[in-house]
mmCIF file of C-alpha atoms and ligand atoms in Angstrom:
data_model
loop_
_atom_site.group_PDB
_atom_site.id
_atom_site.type_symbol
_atom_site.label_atom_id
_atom_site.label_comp_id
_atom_site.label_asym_id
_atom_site.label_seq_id
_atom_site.Cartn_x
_atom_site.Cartn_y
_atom_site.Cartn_z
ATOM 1 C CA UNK A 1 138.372 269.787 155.545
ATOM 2 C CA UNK A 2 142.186 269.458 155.179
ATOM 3 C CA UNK A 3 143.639 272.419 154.569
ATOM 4 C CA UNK A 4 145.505 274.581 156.848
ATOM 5 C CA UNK A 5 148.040 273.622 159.648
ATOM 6 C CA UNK A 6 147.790 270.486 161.096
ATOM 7 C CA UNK A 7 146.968 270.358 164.557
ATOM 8 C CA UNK A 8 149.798 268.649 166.540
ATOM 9 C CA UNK A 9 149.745 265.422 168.971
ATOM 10 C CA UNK A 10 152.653 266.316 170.794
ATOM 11 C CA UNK A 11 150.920 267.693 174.030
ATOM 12 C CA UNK A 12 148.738 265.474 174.003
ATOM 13 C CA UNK A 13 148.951 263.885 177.075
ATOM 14 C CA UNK A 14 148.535 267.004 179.041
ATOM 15 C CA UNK A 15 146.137 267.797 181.877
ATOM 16 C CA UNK A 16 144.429 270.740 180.430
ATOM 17 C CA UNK A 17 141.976 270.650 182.973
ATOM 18 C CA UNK A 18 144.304 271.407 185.327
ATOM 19 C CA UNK A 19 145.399 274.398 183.166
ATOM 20 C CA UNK A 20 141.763 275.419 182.824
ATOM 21 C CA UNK A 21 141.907 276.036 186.397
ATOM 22 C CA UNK A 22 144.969 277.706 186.805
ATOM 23 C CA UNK A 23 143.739 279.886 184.400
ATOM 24 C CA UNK A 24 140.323 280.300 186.098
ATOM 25 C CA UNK A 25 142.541 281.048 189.546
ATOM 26 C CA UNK A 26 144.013 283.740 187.963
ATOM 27 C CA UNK A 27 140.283 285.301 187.187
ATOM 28 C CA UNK A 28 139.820 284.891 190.708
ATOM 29 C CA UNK A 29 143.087 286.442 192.404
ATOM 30 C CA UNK A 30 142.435 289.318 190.218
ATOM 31 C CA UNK A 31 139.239 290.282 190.936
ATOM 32 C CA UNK A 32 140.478 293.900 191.768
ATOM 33 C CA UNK A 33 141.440 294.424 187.927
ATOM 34 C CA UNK A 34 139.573 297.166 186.073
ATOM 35 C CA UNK A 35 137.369 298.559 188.955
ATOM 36 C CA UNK A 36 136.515 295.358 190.423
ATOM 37 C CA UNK A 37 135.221 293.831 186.578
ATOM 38 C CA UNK A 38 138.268 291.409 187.019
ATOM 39 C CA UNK A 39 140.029 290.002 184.290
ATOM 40 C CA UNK A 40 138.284 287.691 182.664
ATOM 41 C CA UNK A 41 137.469 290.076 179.736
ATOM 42 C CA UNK A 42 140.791 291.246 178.611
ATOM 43 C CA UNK A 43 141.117 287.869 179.070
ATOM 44 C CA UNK A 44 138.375 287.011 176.582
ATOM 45 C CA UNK A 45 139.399 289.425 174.183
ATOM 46 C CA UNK A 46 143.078 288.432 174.079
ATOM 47 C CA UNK A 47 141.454 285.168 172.983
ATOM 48 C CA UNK A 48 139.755 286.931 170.167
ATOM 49 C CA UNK A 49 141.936 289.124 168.982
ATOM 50 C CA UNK A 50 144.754 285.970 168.653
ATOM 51 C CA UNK A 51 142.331 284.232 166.381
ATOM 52 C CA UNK A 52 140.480 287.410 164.885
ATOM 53 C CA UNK A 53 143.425 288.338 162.053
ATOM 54 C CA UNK A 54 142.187 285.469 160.337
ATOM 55 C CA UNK A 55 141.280 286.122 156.137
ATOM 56 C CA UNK A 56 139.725 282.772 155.329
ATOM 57 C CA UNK A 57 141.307 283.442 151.004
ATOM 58 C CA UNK A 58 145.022 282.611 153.016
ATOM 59 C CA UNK A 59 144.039 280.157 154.894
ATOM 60 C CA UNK A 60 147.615 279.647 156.375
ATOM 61 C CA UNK A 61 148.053 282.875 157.834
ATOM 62 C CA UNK A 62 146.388 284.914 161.050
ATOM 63 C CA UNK A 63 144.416 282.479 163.014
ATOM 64 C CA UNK A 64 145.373 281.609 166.641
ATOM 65 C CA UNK A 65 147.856 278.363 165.144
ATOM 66 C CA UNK A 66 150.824 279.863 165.543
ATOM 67 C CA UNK A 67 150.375 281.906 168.784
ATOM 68 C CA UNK A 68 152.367 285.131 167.415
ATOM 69 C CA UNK A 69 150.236 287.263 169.992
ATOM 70 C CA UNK A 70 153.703 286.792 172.394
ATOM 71 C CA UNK A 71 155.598 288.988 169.886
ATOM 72 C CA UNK A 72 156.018 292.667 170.453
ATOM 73 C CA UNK A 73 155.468 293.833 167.235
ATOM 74 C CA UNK A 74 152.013 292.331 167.296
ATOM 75 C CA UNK A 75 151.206 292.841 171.140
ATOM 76 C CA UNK A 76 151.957 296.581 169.969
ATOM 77 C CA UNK A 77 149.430 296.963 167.344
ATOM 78 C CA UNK A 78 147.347 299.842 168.113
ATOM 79 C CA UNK A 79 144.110 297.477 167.995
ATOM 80 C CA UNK A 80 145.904 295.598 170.578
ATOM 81 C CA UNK A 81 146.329 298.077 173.525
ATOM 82 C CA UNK A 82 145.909 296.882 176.731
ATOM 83 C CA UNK A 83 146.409 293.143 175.936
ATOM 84 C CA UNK A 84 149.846 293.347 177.136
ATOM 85 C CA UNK A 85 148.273 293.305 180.546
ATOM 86 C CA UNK A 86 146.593 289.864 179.687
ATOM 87 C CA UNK A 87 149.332 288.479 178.164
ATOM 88 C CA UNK A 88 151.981 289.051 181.455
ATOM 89 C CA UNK A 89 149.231 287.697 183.416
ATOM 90 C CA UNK A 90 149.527 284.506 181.231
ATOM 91 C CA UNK A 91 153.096 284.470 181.236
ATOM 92 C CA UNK A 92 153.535 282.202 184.490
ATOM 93 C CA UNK A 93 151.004 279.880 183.511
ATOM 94 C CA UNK A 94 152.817 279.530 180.132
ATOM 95 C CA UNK A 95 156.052 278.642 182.310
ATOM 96 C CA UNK A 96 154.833 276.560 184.704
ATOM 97 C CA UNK A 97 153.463 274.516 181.383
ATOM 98 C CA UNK A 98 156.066 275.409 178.826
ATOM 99 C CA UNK A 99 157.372 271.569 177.919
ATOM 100 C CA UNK A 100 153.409 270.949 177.761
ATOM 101 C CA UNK A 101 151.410 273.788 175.932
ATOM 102 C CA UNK A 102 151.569 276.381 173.333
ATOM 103 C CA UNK A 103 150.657 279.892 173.380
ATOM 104 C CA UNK A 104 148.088 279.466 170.551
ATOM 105 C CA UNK A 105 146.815 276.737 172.788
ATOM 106 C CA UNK A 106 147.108 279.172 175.998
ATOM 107 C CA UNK A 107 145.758 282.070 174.358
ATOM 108 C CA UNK A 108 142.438 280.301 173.085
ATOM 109 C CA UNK A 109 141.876 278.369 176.325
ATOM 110 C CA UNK A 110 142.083 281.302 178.027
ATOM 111 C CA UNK A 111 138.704 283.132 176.076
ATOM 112 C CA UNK A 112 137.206 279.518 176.850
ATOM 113 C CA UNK A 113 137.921 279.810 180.602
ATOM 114 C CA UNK A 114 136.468 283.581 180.589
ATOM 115 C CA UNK A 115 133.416 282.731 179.135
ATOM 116 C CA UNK A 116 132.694 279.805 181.209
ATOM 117 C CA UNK A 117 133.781 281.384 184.527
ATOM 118 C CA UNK A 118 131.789 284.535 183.919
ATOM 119 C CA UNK A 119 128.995 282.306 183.578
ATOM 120 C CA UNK A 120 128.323 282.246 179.891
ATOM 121 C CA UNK A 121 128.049 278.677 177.848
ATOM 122 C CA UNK A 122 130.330 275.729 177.467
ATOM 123 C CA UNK A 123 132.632 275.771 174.513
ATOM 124 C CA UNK A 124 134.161 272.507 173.026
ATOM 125 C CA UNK A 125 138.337 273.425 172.552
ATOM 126 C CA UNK A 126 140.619 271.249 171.360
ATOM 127 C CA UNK A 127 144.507 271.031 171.591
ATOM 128 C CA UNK A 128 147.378 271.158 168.475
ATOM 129 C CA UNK A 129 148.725 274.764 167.730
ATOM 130 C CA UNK A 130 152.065 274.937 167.278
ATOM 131 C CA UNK A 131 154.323 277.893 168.488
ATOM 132 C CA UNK A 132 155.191 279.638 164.851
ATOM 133 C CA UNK A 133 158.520 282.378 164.150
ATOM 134 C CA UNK A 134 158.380 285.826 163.636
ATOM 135 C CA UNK A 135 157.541 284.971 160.097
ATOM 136 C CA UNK A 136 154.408 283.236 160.643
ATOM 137 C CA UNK A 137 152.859 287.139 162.696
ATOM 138 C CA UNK A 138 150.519 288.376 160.129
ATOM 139 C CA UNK A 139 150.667 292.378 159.004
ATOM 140 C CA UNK A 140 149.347 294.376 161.886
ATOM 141 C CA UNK A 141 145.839 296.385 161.350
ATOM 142 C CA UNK A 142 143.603 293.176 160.279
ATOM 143 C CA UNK A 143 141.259 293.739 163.691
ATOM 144 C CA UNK A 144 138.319 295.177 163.200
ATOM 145 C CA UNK A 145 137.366 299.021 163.084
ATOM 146 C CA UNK A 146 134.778 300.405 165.480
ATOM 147 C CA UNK A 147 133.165 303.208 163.551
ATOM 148 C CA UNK A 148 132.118 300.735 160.586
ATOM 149 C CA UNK A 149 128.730 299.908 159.624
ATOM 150 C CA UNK A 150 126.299 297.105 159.015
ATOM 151 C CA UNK A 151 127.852 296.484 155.582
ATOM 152 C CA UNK A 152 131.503 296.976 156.926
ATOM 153 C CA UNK A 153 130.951 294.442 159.995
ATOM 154 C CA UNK A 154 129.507 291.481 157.696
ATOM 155 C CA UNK A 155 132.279 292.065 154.947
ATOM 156 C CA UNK A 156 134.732 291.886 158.043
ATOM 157 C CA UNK A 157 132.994 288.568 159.624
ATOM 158 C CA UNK A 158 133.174 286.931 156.255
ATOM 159 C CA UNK A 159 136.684 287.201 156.060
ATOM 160 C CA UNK A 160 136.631 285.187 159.272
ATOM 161 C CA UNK A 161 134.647 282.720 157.350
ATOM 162 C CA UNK A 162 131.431 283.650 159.310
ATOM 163 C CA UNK A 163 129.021 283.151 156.612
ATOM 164 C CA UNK A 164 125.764 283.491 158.541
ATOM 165 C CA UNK A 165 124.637 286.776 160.340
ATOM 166 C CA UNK A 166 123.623 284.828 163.711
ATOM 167 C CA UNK A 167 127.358 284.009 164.091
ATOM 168 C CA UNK A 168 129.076 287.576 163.782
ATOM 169 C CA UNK A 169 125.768 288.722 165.885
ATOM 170 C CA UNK A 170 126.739 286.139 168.673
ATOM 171 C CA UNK A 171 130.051 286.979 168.484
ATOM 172 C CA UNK A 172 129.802 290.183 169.203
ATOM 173 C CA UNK A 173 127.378 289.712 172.111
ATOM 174 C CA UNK A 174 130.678 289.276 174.057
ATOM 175 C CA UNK A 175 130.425 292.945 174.626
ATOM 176 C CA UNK A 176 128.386 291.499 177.271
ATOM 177 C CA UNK A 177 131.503 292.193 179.317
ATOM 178 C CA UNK A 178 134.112 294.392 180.183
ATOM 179 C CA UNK A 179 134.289 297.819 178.898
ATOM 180 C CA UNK A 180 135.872 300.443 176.335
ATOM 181 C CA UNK A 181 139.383 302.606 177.842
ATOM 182 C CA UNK A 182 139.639 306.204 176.398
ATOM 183 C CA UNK A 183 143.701 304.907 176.915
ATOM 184 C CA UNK A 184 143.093 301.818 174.767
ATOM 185 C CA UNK A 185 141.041 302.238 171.787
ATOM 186 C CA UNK A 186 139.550 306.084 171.807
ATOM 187 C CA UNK A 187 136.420 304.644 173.479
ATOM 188 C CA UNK A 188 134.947 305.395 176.845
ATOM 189 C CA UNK A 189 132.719 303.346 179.151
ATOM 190 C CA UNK A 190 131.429 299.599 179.672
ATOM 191 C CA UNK A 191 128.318 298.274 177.599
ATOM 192 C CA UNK A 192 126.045 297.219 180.115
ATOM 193 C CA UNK A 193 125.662 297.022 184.470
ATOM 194 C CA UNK A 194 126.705 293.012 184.580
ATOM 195 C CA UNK A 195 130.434 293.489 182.991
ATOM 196 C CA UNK A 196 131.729 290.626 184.523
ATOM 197 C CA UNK A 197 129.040 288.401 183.889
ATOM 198 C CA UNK A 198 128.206 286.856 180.612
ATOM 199 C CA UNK A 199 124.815 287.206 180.218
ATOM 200 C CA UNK A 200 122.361 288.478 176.854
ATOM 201 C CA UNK A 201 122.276 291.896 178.358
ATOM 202 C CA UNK A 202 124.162 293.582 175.005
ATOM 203 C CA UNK A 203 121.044 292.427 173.222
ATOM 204 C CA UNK A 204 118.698 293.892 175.623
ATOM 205 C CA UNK A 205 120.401 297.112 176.284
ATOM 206 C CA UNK A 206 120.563 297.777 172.239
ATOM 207 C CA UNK A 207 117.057 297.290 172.221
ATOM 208 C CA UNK A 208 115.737 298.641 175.712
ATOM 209 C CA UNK A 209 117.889 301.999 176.450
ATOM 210 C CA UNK A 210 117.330 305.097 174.878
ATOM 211 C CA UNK A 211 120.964 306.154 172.997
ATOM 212 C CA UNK A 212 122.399 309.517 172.083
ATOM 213 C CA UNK A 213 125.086 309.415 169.382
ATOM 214 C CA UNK A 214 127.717 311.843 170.809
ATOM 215 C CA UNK A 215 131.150 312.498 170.322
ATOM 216 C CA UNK A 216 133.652 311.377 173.246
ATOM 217 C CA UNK A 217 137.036 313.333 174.821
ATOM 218 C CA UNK A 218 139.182 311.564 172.152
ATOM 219 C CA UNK A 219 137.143 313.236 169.106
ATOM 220 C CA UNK A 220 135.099 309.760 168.657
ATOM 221 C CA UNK A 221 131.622 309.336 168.339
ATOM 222 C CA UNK A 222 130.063 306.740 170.425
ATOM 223 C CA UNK A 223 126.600 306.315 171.838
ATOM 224 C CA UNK A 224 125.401 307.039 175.373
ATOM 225 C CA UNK A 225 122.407 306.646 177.460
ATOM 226 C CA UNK A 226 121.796 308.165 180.805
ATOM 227 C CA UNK A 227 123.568 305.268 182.833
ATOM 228 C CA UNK A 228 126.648 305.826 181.781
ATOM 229 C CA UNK A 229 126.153 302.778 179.048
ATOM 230 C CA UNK A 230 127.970 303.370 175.724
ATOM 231 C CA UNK A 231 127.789 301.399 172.210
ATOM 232 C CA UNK A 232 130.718 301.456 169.587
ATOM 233 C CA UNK A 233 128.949 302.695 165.985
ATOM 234 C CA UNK A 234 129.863 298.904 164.960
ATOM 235 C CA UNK A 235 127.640 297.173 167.591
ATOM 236 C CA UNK A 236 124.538 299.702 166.697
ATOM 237 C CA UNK A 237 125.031 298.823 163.547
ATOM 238 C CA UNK A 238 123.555 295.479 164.345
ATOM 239 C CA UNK A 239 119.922 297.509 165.068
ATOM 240 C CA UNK A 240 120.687 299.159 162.029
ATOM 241 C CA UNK A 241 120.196 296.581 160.001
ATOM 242 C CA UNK A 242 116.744 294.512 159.391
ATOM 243 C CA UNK A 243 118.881 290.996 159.028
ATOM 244 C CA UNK A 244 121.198 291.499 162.335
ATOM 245 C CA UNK A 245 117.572 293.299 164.117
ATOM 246 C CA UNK A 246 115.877 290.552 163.944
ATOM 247 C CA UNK A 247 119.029 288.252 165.798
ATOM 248 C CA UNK A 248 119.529 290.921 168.340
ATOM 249 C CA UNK A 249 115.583 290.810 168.956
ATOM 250 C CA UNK A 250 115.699 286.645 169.387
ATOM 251 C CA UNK A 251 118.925 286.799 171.499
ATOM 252 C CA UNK A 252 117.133 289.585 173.763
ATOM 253 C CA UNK A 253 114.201 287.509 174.280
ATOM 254 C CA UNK A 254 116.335 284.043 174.590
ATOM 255 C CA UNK A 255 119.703 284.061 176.558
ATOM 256 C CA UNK A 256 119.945 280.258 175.440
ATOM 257 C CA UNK A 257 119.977 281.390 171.624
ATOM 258 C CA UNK A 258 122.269 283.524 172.047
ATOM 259 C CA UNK A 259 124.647 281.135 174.334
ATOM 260 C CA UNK A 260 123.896 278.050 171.591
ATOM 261 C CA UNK A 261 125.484 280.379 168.777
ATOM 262 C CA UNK A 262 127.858 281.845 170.524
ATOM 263 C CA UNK A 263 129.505 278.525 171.583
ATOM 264 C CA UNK A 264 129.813 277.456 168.052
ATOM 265 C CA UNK A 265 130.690 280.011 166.716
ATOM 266 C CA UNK A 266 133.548 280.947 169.324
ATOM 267 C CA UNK A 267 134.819 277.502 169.103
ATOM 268 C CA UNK A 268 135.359 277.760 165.604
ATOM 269 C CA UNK A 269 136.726 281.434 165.623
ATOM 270 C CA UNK A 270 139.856 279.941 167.972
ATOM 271 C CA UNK A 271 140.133 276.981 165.070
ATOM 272 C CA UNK A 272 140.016 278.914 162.400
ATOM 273 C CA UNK A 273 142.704 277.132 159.730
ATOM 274 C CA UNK A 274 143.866 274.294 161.653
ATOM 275 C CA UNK A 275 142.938 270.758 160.382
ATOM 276 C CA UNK A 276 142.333 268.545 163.371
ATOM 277 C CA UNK A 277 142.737 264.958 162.777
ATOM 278 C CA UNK A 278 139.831 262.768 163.340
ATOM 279 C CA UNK A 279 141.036 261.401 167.106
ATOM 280 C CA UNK A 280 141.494 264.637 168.384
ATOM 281 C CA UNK A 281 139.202 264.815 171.392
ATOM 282 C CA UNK A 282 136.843 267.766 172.023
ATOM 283 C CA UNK A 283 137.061 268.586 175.252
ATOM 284 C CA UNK A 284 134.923 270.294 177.283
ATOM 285 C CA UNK A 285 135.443 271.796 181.043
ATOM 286 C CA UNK A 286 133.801 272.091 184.644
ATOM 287 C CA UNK A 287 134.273 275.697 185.993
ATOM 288 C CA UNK A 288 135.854 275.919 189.472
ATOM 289 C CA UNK A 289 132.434 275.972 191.135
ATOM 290 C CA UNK A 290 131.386 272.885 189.033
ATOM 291 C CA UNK A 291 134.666 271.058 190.743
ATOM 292 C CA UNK A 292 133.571 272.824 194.134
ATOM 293 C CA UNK A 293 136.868 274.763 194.043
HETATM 294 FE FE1 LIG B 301 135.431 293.830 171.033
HETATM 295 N N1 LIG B 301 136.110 295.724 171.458
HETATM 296 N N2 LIG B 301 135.109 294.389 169.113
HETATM 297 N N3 LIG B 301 134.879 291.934 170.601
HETATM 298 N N4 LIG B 301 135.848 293.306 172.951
HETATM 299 C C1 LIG B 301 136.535 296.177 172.675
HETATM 300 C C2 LIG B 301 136.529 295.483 173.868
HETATM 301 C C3 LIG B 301 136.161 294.149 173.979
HETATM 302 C C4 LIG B 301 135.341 295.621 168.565
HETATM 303 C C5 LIG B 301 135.938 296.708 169.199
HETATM 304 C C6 LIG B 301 136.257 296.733 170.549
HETATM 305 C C7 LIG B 301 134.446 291.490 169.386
HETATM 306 C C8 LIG B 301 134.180 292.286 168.268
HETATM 307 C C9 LIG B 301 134.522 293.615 168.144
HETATM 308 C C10 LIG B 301 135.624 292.052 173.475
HETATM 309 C C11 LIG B 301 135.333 290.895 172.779
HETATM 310 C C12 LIG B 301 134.992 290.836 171.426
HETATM 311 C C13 LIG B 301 136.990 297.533 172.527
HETATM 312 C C14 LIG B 301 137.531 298.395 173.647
HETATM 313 C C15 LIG B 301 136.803 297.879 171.223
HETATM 314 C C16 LIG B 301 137.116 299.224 170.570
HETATM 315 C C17 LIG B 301 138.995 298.080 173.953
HETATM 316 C C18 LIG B 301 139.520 298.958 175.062
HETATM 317 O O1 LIG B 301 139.366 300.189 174.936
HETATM 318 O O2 LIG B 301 140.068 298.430 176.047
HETATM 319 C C19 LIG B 301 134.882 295.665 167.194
HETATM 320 C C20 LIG B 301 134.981 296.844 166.262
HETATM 321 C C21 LIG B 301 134.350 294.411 166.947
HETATM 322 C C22 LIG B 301 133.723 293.953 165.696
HETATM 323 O O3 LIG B 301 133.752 292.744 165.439
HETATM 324 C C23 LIG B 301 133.136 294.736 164.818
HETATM 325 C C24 LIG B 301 134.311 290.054 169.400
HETATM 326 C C25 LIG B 301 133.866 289.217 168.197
HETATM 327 C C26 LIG B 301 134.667 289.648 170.668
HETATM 328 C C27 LIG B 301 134.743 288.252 171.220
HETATM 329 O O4 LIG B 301 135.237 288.022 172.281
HETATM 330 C C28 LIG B 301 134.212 287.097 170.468
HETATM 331 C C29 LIG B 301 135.761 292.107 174.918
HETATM 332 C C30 LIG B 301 135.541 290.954 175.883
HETATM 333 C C31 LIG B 301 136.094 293.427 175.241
HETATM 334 C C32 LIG B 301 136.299 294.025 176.638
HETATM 335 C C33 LIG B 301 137.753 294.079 177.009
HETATM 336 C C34 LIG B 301 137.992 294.709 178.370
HETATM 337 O O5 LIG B 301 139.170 294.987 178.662
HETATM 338 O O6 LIG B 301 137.069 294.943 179.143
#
């Protein structure tokens, strides 16, 4: 595979290690975020949502290469509120790195560090976006809308090249963590009891609790149970579905599954259209407690 941008040398001599755990400090100084959940979530999803404007039939344009998550006019698409937060908390990382990293690099490290510190699988990452202009930030409104169905969420997942259902079902198993903000999106309420931990309890709780499709103080509908759980239409839509059923059922039964998927599949979401040249190393990371930090 050689198309798209090349992936760059010019950092590579950097410690990313050590900007693994800078990044994994700032999960842990800011515990407090969100009601106690921390920020390793918005973290996660800032990760996502730089590489998730991808459409595989441009290949050059929307994946996390050229970092244009640091410009306003992107940071300020609606689908985007509340990821100014994550990006300021980035900000002195990016300085204290700036001669040595790029945002594309930052922003995808970042969802790697989440994951890992949250206790969820290892992902392989490798180093080479390039800081793009203005002119590289794709259109806003390519993210993906919560009220679609089955047929909507694969259609949307194969634009991201995802090609097989297990991958766009792992993928969104990161709703494992964190939660929805009336402020943010027009949804209420977190997804599970472990949002700060990255676990298969998504799966489980699609399966296990009993929902009620209601309609929220913004005029949304969303589905509730009686702990104060809520699912977006799109992630019921994987029960609604015999194909993405019978992935939710496996990841339910086996966390590791789900954790094998998910760490392919996330590590080629953050490469979507770069080329990597054979020598590039994959890297991989210790978490904090791995290092006994
Ligand atoms: Fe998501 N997500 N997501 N999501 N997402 C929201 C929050 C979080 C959709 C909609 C929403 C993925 C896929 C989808 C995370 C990670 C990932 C919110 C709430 C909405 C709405 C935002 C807010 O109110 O603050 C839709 C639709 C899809 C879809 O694909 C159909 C994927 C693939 C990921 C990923 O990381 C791989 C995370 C984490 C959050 C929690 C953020 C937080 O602040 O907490």
């Amino acid at each position: 595979e050689t198309t798209g941008f090349k992936a760059s040398q010019q950092f590579k001599s950097t410690n990313y290690q050590n900007v693994y755990n800078d990044i994994a400090q700032l999960i842990r100084d800011n515990e407090e975020h969100d009601d106690y959940i921390g920020c390793g979530p918005v973290l996660l999803r800032l990760a996502w949502h730089a590489s998730g404007q991808f459409d595989v039939s441009q290949n050059v344009r929307g994946g996390a290469y050229n970092g244009t998550l640091r410009f306003d006019k992107e940071l300020n698409d609606p689908s985007n509120a509340g990821l100014g937060y994550a990006y300021n908390l980035l900000k002195p990382i990016y300085k204290k790195y700036s001669d040595q990293l790029s945002h594309g690099d930052l922003f995808t490290l970042a969802g790697v560090v989440a994951v890992q510190e949250m206790g969820g699988p290892k992902i392989p990452w490798r180093y080479g976006r390039v800081d793009g202009d203005i002119e590289t930030m794709p259109e806003n409104g390519r993210l993906p809308d919560a009220n679609g169905d089955a047929g909507y969420v694969r259609k949307f997942f194969k634009r991201l090249d995802f090609l097989k259902d297990e991958e766009t079902v792992a993928l969104i198993g990161a709703h494992c963590v964190g939660k929805t903000h009336l402020k943010n999106s027009g949804f209420e309420g977190p997804w599970g009891a472990a949002t700060n931990m990255f676990t298969n309890e998504f799966f489980r709780n699609l399966l296990n609790e009993k929902w009620n499709l209601e309609t929220n103080d913004a005029g949304n509908k969303q589905y509730n149970n009686d702990k104060g759980y809520m699912m977006l239409p799109s992630d019921m839509a994987l029960v609604q579905d015999g194909s993405f059923k019978k992935i939710v059922q496996k990841f339910a039964e086996d966390e590791q599954a789900f954790f094998t998927v998910f760490s392919s599949a996330f590590s080629k979401l953050i490469e979507n259209g770069i080329y990597f040249e054979k020598s590039t190393p994959i890297l991989y990371f210790k978490t904090l407690d791995e290092q006994d930090l």
